[in-house]
Amino acid sequence: MMKKSIVVAMALSLSACGPVTRMAFSPGPQLATVSVQASKLKKLPPPKEPVYAAVYSYQDLTGQYKPSDKVQTLSRSVTQGADTMLVRALQDAGDRKWFRVVERGNLDALLKERQIVTQIRKIYLGEDKVDPKVLPPLLYAGVLFEGGVVGYDSNTRTGGAGARYLGIGGNADYRQDDVTVSLRAVSTRTGEVMANVMVQKSVVSVGLKGGAFRYIALDEILEAEAGITKNEPVTLAVQQAIEKAVYAIVMEGARVGAWSFENPAQANALYQEYTSEKAQVTQRVKVKKARPPSNMGPYRGSVPLARSNLWANKKS
């Protein structure tokens, strides 16, 4: 009887490992996920004229390492390639109609390659000056986009729930981190910061676990457990925050006159939606006025507590 129970338990364990094994091996390479915010960014109405933009650097300014309960790790909490995400988000704005992004992140390599072209044509073709049709001048940016990932707060909200009855039960755990990005548009001609926005995105992790531990006979114990954890990718959260920041800075720049939409009528609905969203955020973070202490007696709400106590002493 004991041998049969062991065989059945081993069979159940192996059958349960099947789905877990299939989950452990991910499918082949896929194109990057297109978020809802990216789709919204691509649907922006076209501008009156495109803006030539450049991104020199957009780095992780938090300096935080990935938290670990066991050993110290040298991995960063957020991606170190946020500048490439910003370039892609700028190109996605209006489906490549809003910004024409020029290369500045690796400018040295670009200039060296142009020097190679100049030297080759000088040596083999005898050109003292390169034909502008062959090697036209570089485009310059009218707007610089700067900023970075300025905050990563861990465990801003944690929680869970669970129940167990007669050795059978389960529990759920919840954890939330917050990542904050900043983006500003700087005029190349004057150096003025024309628009500046900050966007916060939550990173959620959820875990579900269930198990059983029971005596099924006097000398036999049944023990089983299963669980799954879903962690939102931090890189995807940073990407969505940057896409939202680009959308917001387009709206802010249009509001202050740094650039404009081709058709103002199409932009009115977007203006109203953006203004309403800002108002909702302001309403959520508004601090409520503190109520006066309940022991102020008849002077509640009009006289400070210290004066109330002073007058009470005089009456006595």
XYZ file of C-alpha atoms in Angstrom:
316
model
C 0.000 0.000 0.000
C 2.823 2.364 0.893
C 4.608 1.666 -2.403
C 1.447 2.362 -4.393
C 0.988 5.696 -2.620
C 4.568 6.694 -3.370
C 4.161 5.778 -7.044
C 0.923 7.788 -7.309
C 2.523 10.790 -5.606
C 5.519 10.677 -7.949
C 3.239 10.435 -10.986
C 1.224 13.444 -9.850
C 4.404 15.423 -9.230
C 5.769 14.654 -12.687
C 2.470 15.531 -14.354
C 2.361 18.834 -12.477
C 5.869 19.664 -13.672
C 4.719 19.568 -17.299
C 3.065 23.024 -17.430
C 5.865 24.518 -15.345
C 8.464 23.104 -17.743
C 6.614 24.517 -20.741
C 6.406 27.914 -19.045
C 10.136 27.879 -18.299
C 11.069 27.825 -21.984
C 9.956 31.042 -23.663
C 9.103 31.284 -27.376
C 11.555 32.582 -29.954
C 12.586 36.216 -30.409
C 9.754 38.641 -31.005
C 9.439 42.289 -31.899
C 9.153 44.669 -28.974
C 5.689 45.072 -27.491
C 3.735 48.091 -28.722
C 2.058 49.614 -25.686
C -1.260 51.441 -25.600
C 0.614 54.683 -24.956
C 2.774 54.126 -28.057
C -0.344 53.645 -30.177
C -1.775 56.856 -28.748
C 1.485 58.645 -29.512
C 1.410 57.520 -33.148
C -2.138 58.836 -33.578
C -1.171 62.420 -32.744
C -2.348 64.884 -35.420
C 0.520 66.166 -37.600
C 2.319 69.429 -36.756
C 2.444 72.553 -38.870
C 6.094 71.732 -39.567
C 8.428 69.015 -38.218
C 10.824 69.770 -35.378
C 14.502 68.827 -35.725
C 15.468 67.255 -32.411
C 18.536 65.709 -30.800
C 19.146 63.515 -27.756
C 22.687 63.615 -26.383
C 22.027 61.670 -23.208
C 19.087 60.302 -21.262
C 20.471 58.296 -18.382
C 19.541 56.591 -15.157
C 19.971 59.308 -12.529
C 18.717 57.249 -9.582
C 21.996 55.430 -8.897
C 20.029 52.571 -7.351
C 20.973 48.923 -7.547
C 18.472 46.117 -7.898
C 17.326 45.064 -4.396
C 18.251 41.574 -3.254
C 17.472 39.804 0.013
C 20.429 37.418 -0.179
C 23.532 38.928 -1.785
C 24.704 42.290 -3.045
C 24.091 42.689 -6.770
C 25.670 45.080 -9.260
C 22.602 45.138 -11.512
C 20.813 48.465 -11.743
C 17.164 48.854 -10.834
C 16.267 50.419 -14.193
C 17.536 50.139 -17.749
C 20.717 51.915 -18.815
C 19.471 52.370 -22.386
C 16.682 54.875 -21.850
C 18.128 57.201 -24.513
C 17.299 54.703 -27.264
C 13.736 54.475 -25.920
C 13.438 58.260 -26.046
C 14.646 58.383 -29.662
C 12.093 55.759 -30.633
C 9.295 57.582 -28.790
C 10.160 60.852 -30.547
C 10.016 59.088 -33.908
C 6.689 57.478 -33.010
C 5.089 60.872 -32.305
C 2.568 61.421 -35.073
C 3.979 58.381 -36.905
C 7.329 60.140 -37.629
C 5.679 63.447 -38.543
C 6.452 65.447 -35.394
C 10.198 65.075 -34.839
C 13.135 64.461 -37.152
C 15.736 63.073 -34.776
C 19.413 63.599 -35.629
C 22.156 61.357 -34.257
C 24.031 62.802 -31.301
C 24.404 59.880 -28.924
C 27.454 58.521 -30.779
C 28.531 61.632 -32.640
C 32.244 60.710 -32.631
C 31.642 57.609 -34.750
C 29.537 59.611 -37.214
C 32.197 62.318 -37.611
C 34.959 59.731 -38.044
C 32.997 58.016 -40.799
C 32.533 61.326 -42.608
C 36.279 61.971 -42.299
C 36.953 58.584 -43.888
C 34.743 59.516 -46.847
C 36.576 62.843 -47.197
C 40.038 61.236 -47.103
C 39.140 58.480 -49.577
C 37.790 60.936 -52.142
C 40.823 63.192 -51.639
C 43.332 60.352 -52.132
C 41.685 58.468 -54.980
C 39.775 61.231 -56.769
C 42.057 64.165 -56.016
C 39.259 66.289 -54.576
C 40.360 69.186 -52.407
C 36.754 69.805 -51.418
C 34.109 67.140 -51.199
C 31.099 67.627 -53.433
C 28.142 68.680 -51.211
C 25.906 66.390 -53.252
C 28.038 63.424 -52.175
C 28.458 64.435 -48.534
C 25.912 67.094 -47.573
C 26.264 69.029 -44.309
C 24.907 67.539 -41.121
C 21.489 68.590 -39.950
C 21.407 70.597 -36.750
C 18.754 70.296 -34.069
C 16.516 73.171 -33.149
C 15.445 71.454 -29.918
C 17.448 69.374 -27.453
C 15.600 66.807 -25.365
C 17.191 66.202 -21.988
C 16.337 64.619 -18.658
C 16.488 61.059 -17.415
C 15.082 58.474 -15.041
C 15.033 60.526 -11.851
C 13.414 58.176 -9.344
C 12.801 54.547 -8.508
C 10.958 53.912 -5.228
C 10.692 50.313 -4.068
C 7.804 48.835 -2.096
C 5.661 51.951 -2.163
C 2.668 49.685 -1.611
C 2.654 46.102 -0.364
C -0.058 43.759 0.788
C -1.555 40.333 0.629
C -4.327 38.037 1.741
C -4.627 34.380 2.586
C -6.732 31.723 4.226
C -6.196 28.177 5.415
C -8.622 25.569 6.718
C -7.668 22.123 7.926
C -4.274 22.376 6.264
C -5.618 23.496 2.865
C -5.424 27.096 1.698
C -3.666 29.731 -0.313
C -2.444 33.289 -0.255
C -1.824 36.218 -2.583
C 0.949 38.820 -2.330
C 1.096 42.259 -3.928
C 3.964 44.708 -4.332
C 4.233 48.018 -6.144
C 7.269 50.077 -7.129
C 7.215 53.512 -8.762
C 9.520 54.801 -11.494
C 9.681 58.507 -12.382
C 11.101 60.070 -15.556
C 11.734 63.706 -16.419
C 11.845 65.247 -19.896
C 12.506 68.820 -20.961
C 12.751 70.572 -24.329
C 15.559 73.142 -24.658
C 15.814 75.672 -27.477
C 19.160 75.447 -29.296
C 18.973 79.090 -30.378
C 18.323 80.676 -26.972
C 18.980 77.917 -24.421
C 15.526 78.426 -22.925
C 13.729 75.463 -21.375
C 10.504 75.640 -23.359
C 8.681 72.731 -21.693
C 9.348 70.387 -18.794
C 7.288 67.376 -17.696
C 7.546 64.537 -15.186
C 5.756 61.194 -15.473
C 5.364 58.440 -12.888
C 4.630 54.795 -13.694
C 3.839 51.977 -11.278
C 5.596 48.598 -11.514
C 3.365 45.860 -10.093
C 4.265 42.352 -8.931
C 1.616 39.802 -7.940
C 2.134 36.319 -6.519
C -0.411 33.532 -5.984
C 0.322 30.420 -3.962
C -1.729 27.493 -2.727
C -0.983 24.310 -0.871
C -2.250 21.431 1.218
C -0.814 19.576 4.203
C -3.014 16.849 5.644
C -2.879 13.465 7.269
C -4.743 11.113 4.958
C -4.048 8.152 7.200
C -2.492 7.457 10.542
C 0.992 7.207 9.068
C 0.505 8.940 5.695
C 0.795 12.669 4.925
C -0.350 14.497 1.801
C 1.683 17.616 1.027
C 1.315 19.637 -2.180
C 1.868 23.234 -3.211
C 1.774 25.338 -6.349
C 2.220 28.987 -7.153
C 2.877 31.561 -9.811
C 4.340 35.060 -9.778
C 3.800 37.799 -12.350
C 6.304 40.667 -12.397
C 5.756 43.650 -14.645
C 9.009 44.291 -16.563
C 10.735 47.441 -15.316
C 12.097 48.121 -18.803
C 8.581 48.121 -20.235
C 7.420 50.457 -17.459
C 10.253 52.905 -18.234
C 9.391 52.733 -21.936
C 5.733 53.538 -21.266
C 6.693 56.403 -18.951
C 8.969 57.898 -21.633
C 6.234 57.571 -24.268
C 3.818 59.343 -21.943
C 6.419 62.060 -21.308
C 6.850 62.663 -25.059
C 3.074 62.912 -25.466
C 2.876 65.367 -22.568
C 5.740 67.523 -23.817
C 4.099 67.792 -27.247
C 1.013 69.162 -25.513
C 2.984 71.497 -23.245
C 5.077 72.794 -26.141
C 1.972 73.484 -28.209
C 0.391 75.259 -25.238
C 3.323 77.679 -24.825
C 3.756 78.201 -28.575
C 7.018 76.295 -29.088
C 5.313 74.397 -31.941
C 1.779 73.973 -33.198
C -0.607 71.482 -34.771
C -1.419 71.685 -38.454
C -5.154 71.568 -37.744
C -6.062 73.303 -34.448
C -9.561 71.823 -34.570
C -8.141 68.293 -34.279
C -5.993 69.362 -31.343
C -8.840 70.828 -29.275
C -10.110 67.424 -28.141
C -6.576 66.375 -27.194
C -6.065 69.625 -25.274
C -9.242 69.048 -23.287
C -8.332 65.436 -22.524
C -4.813 66.404 -21.429
C -6.066 69.290 -19.276
C -8.650 67.023 -17.650
C -5.973 64.435 -16.856
C -3.760 67.086 -15.251
C -6.693 68.303 -13.170
C -7.405 64.766 -11.946
C -3.772 64.304 -10.909
C -3.828 67.622 -9.055
C -7.030 66.600 -7.293
C -5.524 63.281 -6.139
C -2.436 64.851 -4.617
C -4.251 67.759 -2.982
C -3.621 67.669 0.756
C -6.696 67.892 2.924
C -6.752 70.494 5.668
C -6.050 69.067 9.106
C -8.947 69.125 11.543
C -8.442 70.957 14.850
C -8.054 68.822 17.982
C -11.296 67.735 19.603
C -10.286 69.042 23.067
C -10.560 72.720 22.080
C -14.073 73.009 23.495
C -16.068 76.097 22.481
C -13.038 77.643 20.754
C -12.789 74.826 18.178
C -11.935 76.066 14.712
C -11.318 79.706 15.663
C -8.881 79.925 18.591
C -5.508 78.140 18.875
C -5.240 75.410 21.461
C -2.638 77.290 23.544
C -4.908 80.328 23.993
C -7.836 78.080 24.852
C -5.883 76.456 27.694
C -4.621 79.832 28.884
C -8.119 81.247 29.218
C -9.273 78.109 30.985
C -6.545 78.629 33.604
C -7.604 82.242 34.140
C -11.208 81.229 34.792
C -10.142 78.812 37.449
